[in-house]
PDB file of C-alpha atoms and ligand atoms in Angstrom:
ATOM      1  CA  MET F   1      -0.296   0.193   0.105  1.00  0.00           C
ATOM      2  CA  THR F   2       2.292   2.598  -1.257  1.00  0.00           C
ATOM      3  CA  ARG F   3       0.933   4.281  -4.158  1.00  0.00           C
ATOM      4  CA  LEU F   4       1.093   7.651  -2.254  1.00  0.00           C
ATOM      5  CA  ALA F   5       4.650   6.969  -0.579  1.00  0.00           C
ATOM      6  CA  GLY F   6       6.487  10.145  -0.305  1.00  0.00           C
ATOM      7  CA  LYS F   7       3.503  12.360  -0.316  1.00  0.00           C
ATOM      8  CA  VAL F   8       2.160  14.575   2.042  1.00  0.00           C
ATOM      9  CA  ALA F   9      -1.826  15.227   2.203  1.00  0.00           C
ATOM     10  CA  ILE F  10      -3.896  18.107   3.818  1.00  0.00           C
ATOM     11  CA  VAL F  11      -7.285  16.806   4.523  1.00  0.00           C
ATOM     12  CA  THR F  12      -9.917  19.114   5.809  1.00  0.00           C
ATOM     13  CA  GLY F  13     -12.909  18.563   8.312  1.00  0.00           C
ATOM     14  CA  THR F  14     -11.403  15.559   9.809  1.00  0.00           C
ATOM     15  CA  SER F  15     -14.573  14.173  11.696  1.00  0.00           C
ATOM     16  CA  PRO F  16     -14.715  10.443  12.201  1.00  0.00           C
ATOM     17  CA  ASN F  17     -17.150  10.375   9.209  1.00  0.00           C
ATOM     18  CA  ILE F  18     -15.825  11.217   5.802  1.00  0.00           C
ATOM     19  CA  GLY F  19     -13.078  13.607   6.119  1.00  0.00           C
ATOM     20  CA  GLY F  20     -11.347  11.186   8.713  1.00  0.00           C
ATOM     21  CA  GLY F  21     -12.104   7.989   6.299  1.00  0.00           C
ATOM     22  CA  ILE F  22     -10.294   9.986   3.777  1.00  0.00           C
ATOM     23  CA  ALA F  23      -7.143  10.736   6.257  1.00  0.00           C
ATOM     24  CA  GLU F  24      -6.944   7.178   7.012  1.00  0.00           C
ATOM     25  CA  GLY F  25      -7.375   5.866   3.310  1.00  0.00           C
ATOM     26  CA  LEU F  26      -4.426   8.215   2.236  1.00  0.00           C
ATOM     27  CA  ALA F  27      -2.530   7.229   5.055  1.00  0.00           C
ATOM     28  CA  ASP F  28      -2.706   3.644   4.580  1.00  0.00           C
ATOM     29  CA  GLU F  29      -1.333   4.586   1.044  1.00  0.00           C
ATOM     30  CA  GLY F  30       1.881   5.729   2.874  1.00  0.00           C
ATOM     31  CA  ALA F  31       0.832   9.879   2.600  1.00  0.00           C
ATOM     32  CA  LYS F  32       2.063  11.785   5.368  1.00  0.00           C
ATOM     33  CA  VAL F  33      -1.442  13.598   6.531  1.00  0.00           C
ATOM     34  CA  VAL F  34      -2.354  16.967   7.941  1.00  0.00           C
ATOM     35  CA  CYS F  35      -5.667  16.660   9.920  1.00  0.00           C
ATOM     36  CA  VAL F  36      -7.456  19.660   9.862  1.00  0.00           C
ATOM     37  CA  ASP F  37     -10.305  20.983  11.657  1.00  0.00           C
ATOM     38  CA  ILE F  38     -11.966  23.730  13.619  1.00  0.00           C
ATOM     39  CA  SER F  39     -12.786  20.924  16.359  1.00  0.00           C
ATOM     40  CA  ALA F  40      -9.245  20.582  18.148  1.00  0.00           C
ATOM     41  CA  ASP F  41     -10.509  17.013  18.728  1.00  0.00           C
ATOM     42  CA  ASN F  42     -11.253  16.161  15.123  1.00  0.00           C
ATOM     43  CA  ALA F  43      -7.755  17.423  13.975  1.00  0.00           C
ATOM     44  CA  GLY F  44      -6.211  15.648  16.877  1.00  0.00           C
ATOM     45  CA  GLN F  45      -7.604  12.654  17.651  1.00  0.00           C
ATOM     46  CA  CYS F  46      -7.627  11.641  13.673  1.00  0.00           C
ATOM     47  CA  ALA F  47      -3.877  12.340  13.704  1.00  0.00           C
ATOM     48  CA  ASP F  48      -3.284  10.057  16.670  1.00  0.00           C
ATOM     49  CA  TRP F  49      -5.302   7.265  15.234  1.00  0.00           C
ATOM     50  CA  ILE F  50      -2.931   7.554  12.166  1.00  0.00           C
ATOM     51  CA  LYS F  51      -0.174   7.051  14.121  1.00  0.00           C
ATOM     52  CA  ARG F  52      -1.326   4.394  16.287  1.00  0.00           C
ATOM     53  CA  ARG F  53      -2.067   2.425  12.746  1.00  0.00           C
ATOM     54  CA  GLY F  54       1.574   2.945  11.869  1.00  0.00           C
ATOM     55  CA  GLY F  55       1.263   5.868   9.868  1.00  0.00           C
ATOM     56  CA  ASP F  56       2.508   9.558  10.283  1.00  0.00           C
ATOM     57  CA  ALA F  57       0.248  12.668  10.711  1.00  0.00           C
ATOM     58  CA  ILE F  58      -0.192  15.814  12.670  1.00  0.00           C
ATOM     59  CA  GLY F  59      -3.095  17.591  13.531  1.00  0.00           C
ATOM     60  CA  VAL F  60      -3.904  21.316  13.095  1.00  0.00           C
ATOM     61  CA  THR F  61      -6.825  23.322  14.552  1.00  0.00           C
ATOM     62  CA  CYS F  62      -8.400  25.808  11.928  1.00  0.00           C
ATOM     63  CA  ASP F  63     -11.230  27.559  10.742  1.00  0.00           C
ATOM     64  CA  VAL F  64     -11.217  27.268   7.186  1.00  0.00           C
ATOM     65  CA  THR F  65     -13.172  30.754   6.473  1.00  0.00           C
ATOM     66  CA  ASP F  66     -10.202  32.758   8.312  1.00  0.00           C
ATOM     67  CA  GLU F  67      -7.298  33.356   5.768  1.00  0.00           C
ATOM     68  CA  GLY F  68      -4.715  34.018   8.613  1.00  0.00           C
ATOM     69  CA  GLU F  69      -5.566  30.825  10.034  1.00  0.00           C
ATOM     70  CA  VAL F  70      -5.499  29.026   6.987  1.00  0.00           C
ATOM     71  CA  GLN F  71      -2.312  30.457   5.607  1.00  0.00           C
ATOM     72  CA  ALA F  72      -0.747  29.624   9.191  1.00  0.00           C
ATOM     73  CA  MET F  73      -2.397  25.947   8.535  1.00  0.00           C
ATOM     74  CA  VAL F  74      -0.537  25.260   5.234  1.00  0.00           C
ATOM     75  CA  GLY F  75       2.861  26.855   6.929  1.00  0.00           C
ATOM     76  CA  ARG F  76       2.680  24.011   9.317  1.00  0.00           C
ATOM     77  CA  ALA F  77       2.170  21.489   6.744  1.00  0.00           C
ATOM     78  CA  ARG F  78       5.142  22.924   5.025  1.00  0.00           C
ATOM     79  CA  ASP F  79       7.577  23.251   8.284  1.00  0.00           C
ATOM     80  CA  ALA F  80       6.179  19.529   9.640  1.00  0.00           C
ATOM     81  CA  TYR F  81       6.935  17.814   6.471  1.00  0.00           C
ATOM     82  CA  GLY F  82       8.803  19.958   3.835  1.00  0.00           C
ATOM     83  CA  GLY F  83       5.759  20.783   1.475  1.00  0.00           C
ATOM     84  CA  VAL F  84       2.243  19.635   0.313  1.00  0.00           C
ATOM     85  CA  ASP F  85       1.395  17.269  -2.748  1.00  0.00           C
ATOM     86  CA  VAL F  86      -2.774  16.432  -2.099  1.00  0.00           C
ATOM     87  CA  LEU F  87      -5.404  18.938  -0.599  1.00  0.00           C
ATOM     88  CA  VAL F  88      -8.545  17.365  -0.104  1.00  0.00           C
ATOM     89  CA  ASN F  89     -11.291  20.241   0.826  1.00  0.00           C
ATOM     90  CA  ASN F  90     -13.940  18.312   2.892  1.00  0.00           C
ATOM     91  CA  ALA F  91     -14.779  20.730   5.425  1.00  0.00           C
ATOM     92  CA  GLY F  92     -18.381  21.328   5.303  1.00  0.00           C
ATOM     93  CA  ILE F  93     -21.413  22.184   6.961  1.00  0.00           C
ATOM     94  CA  LEU F  94     -24.351  19.812   6.091  1.00  0.00           C
ATOM     95  CA  GLY F  95     -27.996  20.286   6.699  1.00  0.00           C
ATOM     96  CA  GLY F  96     -30.324  23.459   6.118  1.00  0.00           C
ATOM     97  CA  MET F  97     -33.388  24.853   5.449  1.00  0.00           C
ATOM     98  CA  SER F  98     -35.719  26.233   2.942  1.00  0.00           C
ATOM     99  CA  VAL F  99     -34.907  29.484   0.917  1.00  0.00           C
ATOM    100  CA  LEU F 100     -38.209  31.006   2.960  1.00  0.00           C
ATOM    101  CA  GLU F 101     -36.639  30.202   6.533  1.00  0.00           C
ATOM    102  CA  MET F 102     -33.031  30.516   5.835  1.00  0.00           C
ATOM    103  CA  PRO F 103     -31.291  33.491   7.809  1.00  0.00           C
ATOM    104  CA  LEU F 104     -28.926  35.345   6.604  1.00  0.00           C
ATOM    105  CA  GLU F 105     -26.235  34.689   9.054  1.00  0.00           C
ATOM    106  CA  ARG F 106     -26.904  31.088   8.669  1.00  0.00           C
ATOM    107  CA  TRP F 107     -26.548  31.091   4.834  1.00  0.00           C
ATOM    108  CA  ASN F 108     -23.361  33.514   5.341  1.00  0.00           C
ATOM    109  CA  ARG F 109     -21.587  30.386   7.257  1.00  0.00           C
ATOM    110  CA  GLN F 110     -22.782  27.763   5.336  1.00  0.00           C
ATOM    111  CA  ILE F 111     -21.735  29.718   2.163  1.00  0.00           C
ATOM    112  CA  GLY F 112     -18.148  30.961   3.914  1.00  0.00           C
ATOM    113  CA  VAL F 113     -17.531  27.378   5.078  1.00  0.00           C
ATOM    114  CA  ASN F 114     -18.316  25.096   2.192  1.00  0.00           C
ATOM    115  CA  LEU F 115     -17.581  27.529  -0.649  1.00  0.00           C
ATOM    116  CA  THR F 116     -15.036  30.383   0.579  1.00  0.00           C
ATOM    117  CA  GLY F 117     -13.144  27.790   2.790  1.00  0.00           C
ATOM    118  CA  THR F 118     -12.145  25.610  -0.032  1.00  0.00           C
ATOM    119  CA  PHE F 119     -11.116  28.884  -2.001  1.00  0.00           C
ATOM    120  CA  LEU F 120      -8.777  29.706   0.706  1.00  0.00           C
ATOM    121  CA  CYS F 121      -7.414  26.300   1.178  1.00  0.00           C
ATOM    122  CA  THR F 122      -7.045  26.076  -2.196  1.00  0.00           C
ATOM    123  CA  LYS F 123      -5.371  29.408  -2.694  1.00  0.00           C
ATOM    124  CA  HIS F 124      -3.071  29.119  -0.137  1.00  0.00           C
ATOM    125  CA  THR F 125      -1.821  25.326  -0.451  1.00  0.00           C
ATOM    126  CA  ALA F 126      -1.538  25.730  -4.718  1.00  0.00           C
ATOM    127  CA  ARG F 127       0.632  29.028  -3.847  1.00  0.00           C
ATOM    128  CA  LEU F 128       2.718  26.626  -2.018  1.00  0.00           C
ATOM    129  CA  MET F 129       2.631  24.127  -4.697  1.00  0.00           C
ATOM    130  CA  VAL F 130       3.669  26.736  -7.397  1.00  0.00           C
ATOM    131  CA  ASP F 131       6.547  27.683  -5.742  1.00  0.00           C
ATOM    132  CA  GLN F 132       7.854  24.055  -4.954  1.00  0.00           C
ATOM    133  CA  LYS F 133       7.798  23.410  -8.795  1.00  0.00           C
ATOM    134  CA  ARG F 134       6.481  19.531  -8.693  1.00  0.00           C
ATOM    135  CA  GLY F 135       2.909  19.842  -8.790  1.00  0.00           C
ATOM    136  CA  GLY F 136       0.068  18.611  -6.804  1.00  0.00           C
ATOM    137  CA  SER F 137      -3.544  17.262  -6.494  1.00  0.00           C
ATOM    138  CA  ILE F 138      -6.491  18.898  -5.031  1.00  0.00           C
ATOM    139  CA  VAL F 139      -9.671  17.355  -4.449  1.00  0.00           C
ATOM    140  CA  VAL F 140     -12.962  18.998  -3.657  1.00  0.00           C
ATOM    141  CA  ILE F 141     -15.865  17.254  -1.956  1.00  0.00           C
ATOM    142  CA  VAL F 142     -19.078  17.955  -3.451  1.00  0.00           C
ATOM    143  CA  SER F 143     -22.441  16.151  -2.586  1.00  0.00           C
ATOM    144  CA  THR F 144     -25.280  14.779  -4.893  1.00  0.00           C
ATOM    145  CA  ALA F 145     -27.068  17.794  -3.713  1.00  0.00           C
ATOM    146  CA  GLY F 146     -24.945  20.090  -5.696  1.00  0.00           C
ATOM    147  CA  HIS F 147     -26.242  18.200  -8.892  1.00  0.00           C
ATOM    148  CA  GLN F 148     -29.938  18.468  -8.130  1.00  0.00           C
ATOM    149  CA  GLY F 149     -32.322  21.003  -6.624  1.00  0.00           C
ATOM    150  CA  GLN F 150     -32.394  19.543  -2.967  1.00  0.00           C
ATOM    151  CA  ALA F 151     -35.619  20.993  -0.633  1.00  0.00           C
ATOM    152  CA  GLY F 152     -35.134  22.420   2.484  1.00  0.00           C
ATOM    153  CA  ASN F 153     -31.341  22.735   1.956  1.00  0.00           C
ATOM    154  CA  ILE F 154     -30.698  25.748  -0.148  1.00  0.00           C
ATOM    155  CA  ALA F 155     -27.105  27.202   1.009  1.00  0.00           C
ATOM    156  CA  TYR F 156     -25.753  23.482   1.270  1.00  0.00           C
ATOM    157  CA  SER F 157     -27.230  22.715  -2.257  1.00  0.00           C
ATOM    158  CA  THR F 158     -26.087  26.036  -3.618  1.00  0.00           C
ATOM    159  CA  SER F 159     -22.534  26.360  -2.306  1.00  0.00           C
ATOM    160  CA  LYS F 160     -22.235  22.342  -3.190  1.00  0.00           C
ATOM    161  CA  SER F 161     -23.396  23.087  -6.852  1.00  0.00           C
ATOM    162  CA  GLY F 162     -20.616  26.372  -6.776  1.00  0.00           C
ATOM    163  CA  LEU F 163     -18.139  23.770  -6.018  1.00  0.00           C
ATOM    164  CA  LEU F 164     -18.472  21.842  -9.074  1.00  0.00           C
ATOM    165  CA  ASN F 165     -17.412  25.279 -11.145  1.00  0.00           C
ATOM    166  CA  PHE F 166     -14.943  25.985  -8.677  1.00  0.00           C
ATOM    167  CA  THR F 167     -13.176  22.970  -9.489  1.00  0.00           C
ATOM    168  CA  ARG F 168     -13.403  23.344 -13.210  1.00  0.00           C
ATOM    169  CA  ALA F 169     -11.892  26.866 -12.866  1.00  0.00           C
ATOM    170  CA  ALA F 170      -9.110  26.402 -10.483  1.00  0.00           C
ATOM    171  CA  ALA F 171      -8.407  23.703 -12.540  1.00  0.00           C
ATOM    172  CA  MET F 172      -7.839  26.074 -15.586  1.00  0.00           C
ATOM    173  CA  ASP F 173      -5.816  28.260 -13.432  1.00  0.00           C
ATOM    174  CA  LEU F 174      -3.631  25.938 -12.146  1.00  0.00           C
ATOM    175  CA  VAL F 175      -2.950  23.557 -15.239  1.00  0.00           C
ATOM    176  CA  LYS F 176       0.382  25.175 -16.318  1.00  0.00           C
ATOM    177  CA  HIS F 177       1.475  24.574 -12.851  1.00  0.00           C
ATOM    178  CA  GLY F 178       0.663  21.016 -12.915  1.00  0.00           C
ATOM    179  CA  ILE F 179      -1.556  21.075 -10.167  1.00  0.00           C
ATOM    180  CA  ARG F 180      -4.824  18.920 -11.020  1.00  0.00           C
ATOM    181  CA  VAL F 181      -7.842  19.824  -9.473  1.00  0.00           C
ATOM    182  CA  ASN F 182     -10.727  17.513  -9.521  1.00  0.00           C
ATOM    183  CA  SER F 183     -14.105  17.238  -7.445  1.00  0.00           C
ATOM    184  CA  LEU F 184     -15.294  13.910  -5.915  1.00  0.00           C
ATOM    185  CA  THR F 185     -19.201  13.667  -5.467  1.00  0.00           C
ATOM    186  CA  PRO F 186     -20.515  11.482  -2.426  1.00  0.00           C
ATOM    187  CA  THR F 187     -24.301  10.588  -1.678  1.00  0.00           C
ATOM    188  CA  ALA F 188     -25.977  10.089   1.482  1.00  0.00           C
ATOM    189  CA  THR F 189     -23.553   7.729   3.473  1.00  0.00           C
ATOM    190  CA  ASP F 190     -24.045   4.660   5.639  1.00  0.00           C
ATOM    191  CA  ALA F 191     -23.242   5.928   9.420  1.00  0.00           C
ATOM    192  CA  GLU F 192     -22.062   2.297  10.446  1.00  0.00           C
ATOM    193  CA  GLU F 193     -18.185   3.065   9.654  1.00  0.00           C
ATOM    194  CA  GLY F 194     -18.205   6.562  10.600  1.00  0.00           C
ATOM    195  CA  GLN F 195     -19.299   5.087  14.141  1.00  0.00           C
ATOM    196  CA  ALA F 196     -17.155   2.412  14.393  1.00  0.00           C
ATOM    197  CA  ARG F 197     -13.980   4.928  13.460  1.00  0.00           C
ATOM    198  CA  ALA F 198     -15.383   7.178  16.333  1.00  0.00           C
ATOM    199  CA  ALA F 199     -15.276   4.348  19.035  1.00  0.00           C
ATOM    200  CA  SER F 200     -11.820   3.737  17.886  1.00  0.00           C
ATOM    201  CA  TRP F 201     -10.931   6.922  18.803  1.00  0.00           C
ATOM    202  CA  GLY F 202     -12.327   6.808  22.080  1.00  0.00           C
ATOM    203  CA  ARG F 203     -15.468   8.185  21.350  1.00  0.00           C
ATOM    204  CA  ALA F 204     -18.825   7.241  23.034  1.00  0.00           C
ATOM    205  CA  ARG F 205     -21.380   5.507  20.280  1.00  0.00           C
ATOM    206  CA  THR F 206     -23.901   7.717  19.726  1.00  0.00           C
ATOM    207  CA  GLU F 207     -27.627   6.432  18.561  1.00  0.00           C
ATOM    208  CA  ARG F 208     -28.165   6.891  14.689  1.00  0.00           C
ATOM    209  CA  GLY F 209     -31.034   9.214  13.546  1.00  0.00           C
ATOM    210  CA  GLY F 210     -32.973   7.491  11.298  1.00  0.00           C
ATOM    211  CA  ARG F 211     -33.906   8.531   7.990  1.00  0.00           C
ATOM    212  CA  LEU F 212     -37.545   9.596   7.002  1.00  0.00           C
ATOM    213  CA  LEU F 213     -36.984   8.021   3.522  1.00  0.00           C
ATOM    214  CA  ASP F 214     -35.112   4.982   2.900  1.00  0.00           C
ATOM    215  CA  PHE F 215     -32.414   5.691   0.508  1.00  0.00           C
ATOM    216  CA  ALA F 216     -30.446   3.056   0.085  1.00  0.00           C
ATOM    217  CA  LYS F 217     -34.066   1.597  -1.586  1.00  0.00           C
ATOM    218  CA  MET F 218     -33.747   4.503  -3.778  1.00  0.00           C
ATOM    219  CA  VAL F 219     -29.988   4.334  -5.127  1.00  0.00           C
ATOM    220  CA  PRO F 220     -29.315   1.571  -8.161  1.00  0.00           C
ATOM    221  CA  MET F 221     -26.947  -0.179  -6.121  1.00  0.00           C
ATOM    222  CA  GLY F 222     -29.138  -0.985  -3.341  1.00  0.00           C
ATOM    223  CA  ARG F 223     -26.660   0.153  -0.424  1.00  0.00           C
ATOM    224  CA  LEU F 224     -25.124   3.667   0.491  1.00  0.00           C
ATOM    225  CA  PRO F 225     -21.389   3.865   0.331  1.00  0.00           C
ATOM    226  CA  SER F 226     -19.020   4.430   3.076  1.00  0.00           C
ATOM    227  CA  PRO F 227     -16.734   6.697   3.419  1.00  0.00           C
ATOM    228  CA  ARG F 228     -13.841   4.225   2.704  1.00  0.00           C
ATOM    229  CA  HIS F 229     -15.241   4.318  -0.877  1.00  0.00           C
ATOM    230  CA  TYR F 230     -14.927   7.687  -1.010  1.00  0.00           C
ATOM    231  CA  ALA F 231     -11.183   7.145   0.132  1.00  0.00           C
ATOM    232  CA  ARG F 232     -10.043   4.814  -2.570  1.00  0.00           C
ATOM    233  CA  ALA F 233     -11.264   7.363  -5.338  1.00  0.00           C
ATOM    234  CA  VAL F 234      -9.343  10.385  -3.857  1.00  0.00           C
ATOM    235  CA  VAL F 235      -6.431   8.098  -3.336  1.00  0.00           C
ATOM    236  CA  PHE F 236      -6.884   7.264  -7.285  1.00  0.00           C
ATOM    237  CA  LEU F 237      -6.835  11.156  -7.673  1.00  0.00           C
ATOM    238  CA  ALA F 238      -4.499  12.323  -5.478  1.00  0.00           C
ATOM    239  CA  SER F 239      -1.867   9.385  -7.132  1.00  0.00           C
ATOM    240  CA  ASP F 240       0.191   9.642 -10.418  1.00  0.00           C
ATOM    241  CA  ASP F 241      -2.116   7.085 -12.071  1.00  0.00           C
ATOM    242  CA  ALA F 242      -4.482  10.092 -12.513  1.00  0.00           C
ATOM    243  CA  GLU F 243      -1.805  12.407 -13.885  1.00  0.00           C
ATOM    244  CA  MET F 244      -4.004  13.009 -16.984  1.00  0.00           C
ATOM    245  CA  ILE F 245      -7.403  13.749 -15.026  1.00  0.00           C
ATOM    246  CA  THR F 246      -8.321  17.369 -14.278  1.00  0.00           C
ATOM    247  CA  GLY F 247     -11.211  19.667 -14.074  1.00  0.00           C
ATOM    248  CA  THR F 248     -13.646  16.399 -13.823  1.00  0.00           C
ATOM    249  CA  ASP F 249     -16.273  15.225 -11.213  1.00  0.00           C
ATOM    250  CA  PHE F 250     -15.859  11.995 -10.082  1.00  0.00           C
ATOM    251  CA  ARG F 251     -19.533  10.067  -8.582  1.00  0.00           C
ATOM    252  CA  VAL F 252     -18.776   7.808  -5.926  1.00  0.00           C
ATOM    253  CA  ASP F 253     -22.785   7.816  -5.485  1.00  0.00           C
ATOM    254  CA  ALA F 254     -23.851   4.009  -6.078  1.00  0.00           C
ATOM    255  CA  GLY F 255     -25.432   5.391  -9.281  1.00  0.00           C
ATOM    256  CA  ALA F 256     -27.524   8.046  -7.658  1.00  0.00           C
ATOM    257  CA  ILE F 257     -27.327  10.739 -10.319  1.00  0.00           C
ATOM    258  CA  ALA F 258     -27.096   8.203 -13.283  1.00  0.00           C
ATOM    259  CA  LYS F 259     -30.638   7.411 -12.418  1.00  0.00           C
ATOM    260  CA  TYR F 260     -33.955   8.437 -14.423  1.00  0.00           C
ATOM    261  CA  TRP F 261     -35.599  10.140 -11.527  1.00  0.00           C
ATOM    262  CA  PRO F 262     -38.908   8.403 -11.075  1.00  0.00           C
ATOM    263  CA  TRP F 263     -37.253   5.125 -11.225  1.00  0.00           C
ATOM    264  CA  ILE F 264     -36.822   3.427  -7.725  1.00  0.00           C
ATOM    265  CA  PRO F 265     -34.802   0.738  -8.510  1.00  0.00           C
ATOM    266  CA  ASN F 266     -34.964  -1.426  -5.153  1.00  0.00           C
TER     267      ASN F 266
HETATM  268  N1  LIG O   1     -22.500  12.483   5.160  1.00  0.00           N
HETATM  269  C1  LIG O   1     -23.078  12.633   4.096  1.00  0.00           C
HETATM  270  O1  LIG O   1     -24.005  12.093   3.746  1.00  0.00           O
HETATM  271  C2  LIG O   1     -22.350  13.834   3.078  1.00  0.00           C
HETATM  272  C3  LIG O   1     -22.870  13.273   1.358  1.00  0.00           C
HETATM  273  C4  LIG O   1     -22.253  14.086   0.660  1.00  0.00           C
HETATM  274  C5  LIG O   1     -21.438  14.946   0.740  1.00  0.00           C
HETATM  275  N2  LIG O   1     -20.804  15.234   2.095  1.00  0.00           N
HETATM  276  C6  LIG O   1     -19.839  15.825   2.203  1.00  0.00           C
HETATM  277  O2  LIG O   1     -18.977  15.200   2.573  1.00  0.00           O
HETATM  278  C7  LIG O   1     -17.810  15.970   3.903  1.00  0.00           C
HETATM  279  C8  LIG O   1     -18.105  15.583   5.086  1.00  0.00           C
HETATM  280  O3  LIG O   1     -19.098  15.302   5.511  1.00  0.00           O
HETATM  281  P1  LIG O   1     -19.484  14.619   6.712  1.00  0.00           P
HETATM  282  O4  LIG O   1     -20.611  13.376   7.058  1.00  0.00           O
HETATM  283  O5  LIG O   1     -17.984  13.652   7.386  1.00  0.00           O
HETATM  284  O6  LIG O   1     -19.477  15.451   8.058  1.00  0.00           O
HETATM  285  P2  LIG O   1     -19.331  15.925   9.571  1.00  0.00           P
HETATM  286  O7  LIG O   1     -20.135  17.133  10.098  1.00  0.00           O
HETATM  287  O8  LIG O   1     -18.887  14.599  10.099  1.00  0.00           O
HETATM  288  O9  LIG O   1     -17.828  16.499   9.106  1.00  0.00           O
HETATM  289  C9  LIG O   1     -17.844  17.458   8.703  1.00  0.00           C
HETATM  290  C10 LIG O   1     -16.412  18.251   9.572  1.00  0.00           C
HETATM  291  O10 LIG O   1     -15.980  19.933   9.058  1.00  0.00           O
HETATM  292  C11 LIG O   1     -15.427  20.520  10.134  1.00  0.00           C
HETATM  293  N3  LIG O   1     -15.536  21.824  10.081  1.00  0.00           N
HETATM  294  C12 LIG O   1     -16.928  22.665   9.937  1.00  0.00           C
HETATM  295  N4  LIG O   1     -16.918  23.732   9.667  1.00  0.00           N
HETATM  296  C13 LIG O   1     -15.181  24.306   9.578  1.00  0.00           C
HETATM  297  C14 LIG O   1     -14.369  25.015   9.455  1.00  0.00           C
HETATM  298  N5  LIG O   1     -14.654  26.701   9.582  1.00  0.00           N
HETATM  299  N6  LIG O   1     -13.128  25.102   9.670  1.00  0.00           N
HETATM  300  C15 LIG O   1     -12.296  23.626   9.555  1.00  0.00           C
HETATM  301  N7  LIG O   1     -13.435  22.407   9.943  1.00  0.00           N
HETATM  302  C16 LIG O   1     -14.432  23.181   9.944  1.00  0.00           C
HETATM  303  C17 LIG O   1     -16.148  19.944  11.302  1.00  0.00           C
HETATM  304  O11 LIG O   1     -16.083  20.309  12.573  1.00  0.00           O
HETATM  305  C18 LIG O   1     -16.211  18.314  10.935  1.00  0.00           C
HETATM  306  O12 LIG O   1     -15.438  17.921  11.454  1.00  0.00           O
HETATM  307  C19 LIG O   1     -18.742  17.463   3.948  1.00  0.00           C
HETATM  308  O13 LIG O   1     -18.313  18.409   2.807  1.00  0.00           O
HETATM  309  C20 LIG O   1     -20.145  17.126   3.292  1.00  0.00           C
HETATM  310  O14 LIG O   1     -20.853  18.151   2.557  1.00  0.00           O
HETATM  311  C21 LIG O   1     -21.442  14.374   3.258  1.00  0.00           C
END
């Protein structure tokens, strides 16, 4: 498992769910990982878990909407590991409200974290990558909600769809520097793996909130993806195997977006 040996990866939003799963998957392929989160526990426990598994990681507490903190975070990564090869923009605020109810403050924060946070992390990591002159790979975590109009989730859907074109535009800005930018689209995610990872990190198991709709019945594959499935796709996009891939969206959604909308497959 050495597809990323010698590479350094920043992953933002390293909760035990998707970001923690991606950080773990990158570390399992030999990357040194900088685990970044506004929550000191999510940053530190993710890094500690990777180290306990035999990998190399540091945790950095950072609010991705604060440009000074983002610059300091990228500086920490450079000082610790001598440079950065991979950035995974995963930090985000999920959930939301309809356009009728959404308070401006909450809209601004969700757009700020999901969209502006990705912009700031990309800007400062890419500047370092340009200086390093060894290229790089940037992955933006989107959502099926960015491809479709989801009711009751106005800021989330808007920010995630903005990220799809942010990815294409940033890919064009950075192509001459050998930096590839791609997005990855997850969908509703099976909760079990995140719960197990939280327990591995020493956290108490929390009860899952049930979904109103049975999502697994509605996706063509009949089951929902887990964070490890996203991690494998991020490893590919981060690796030299994806050397000719930039500006694309890679969907790991069990077929959700490809489905003809009225069809209920399961
Ligand atoms: N869970 C799903 O079903 C699902 C589906 C599609 C896409 N996604 C996307 O995957 C990503 C991760 O989702 P998750 O389910 O693991 O969510 P999560 O809430 O478990 O993790 C998000 C992390 O982002 C961190 N964060 C929030 N604001 C931040 C800030 N300002 N600065 C730094 N870190 C901040 C949080 O502390 C948290 O650790 C998100 O971008 C989300 O939109 C999730």
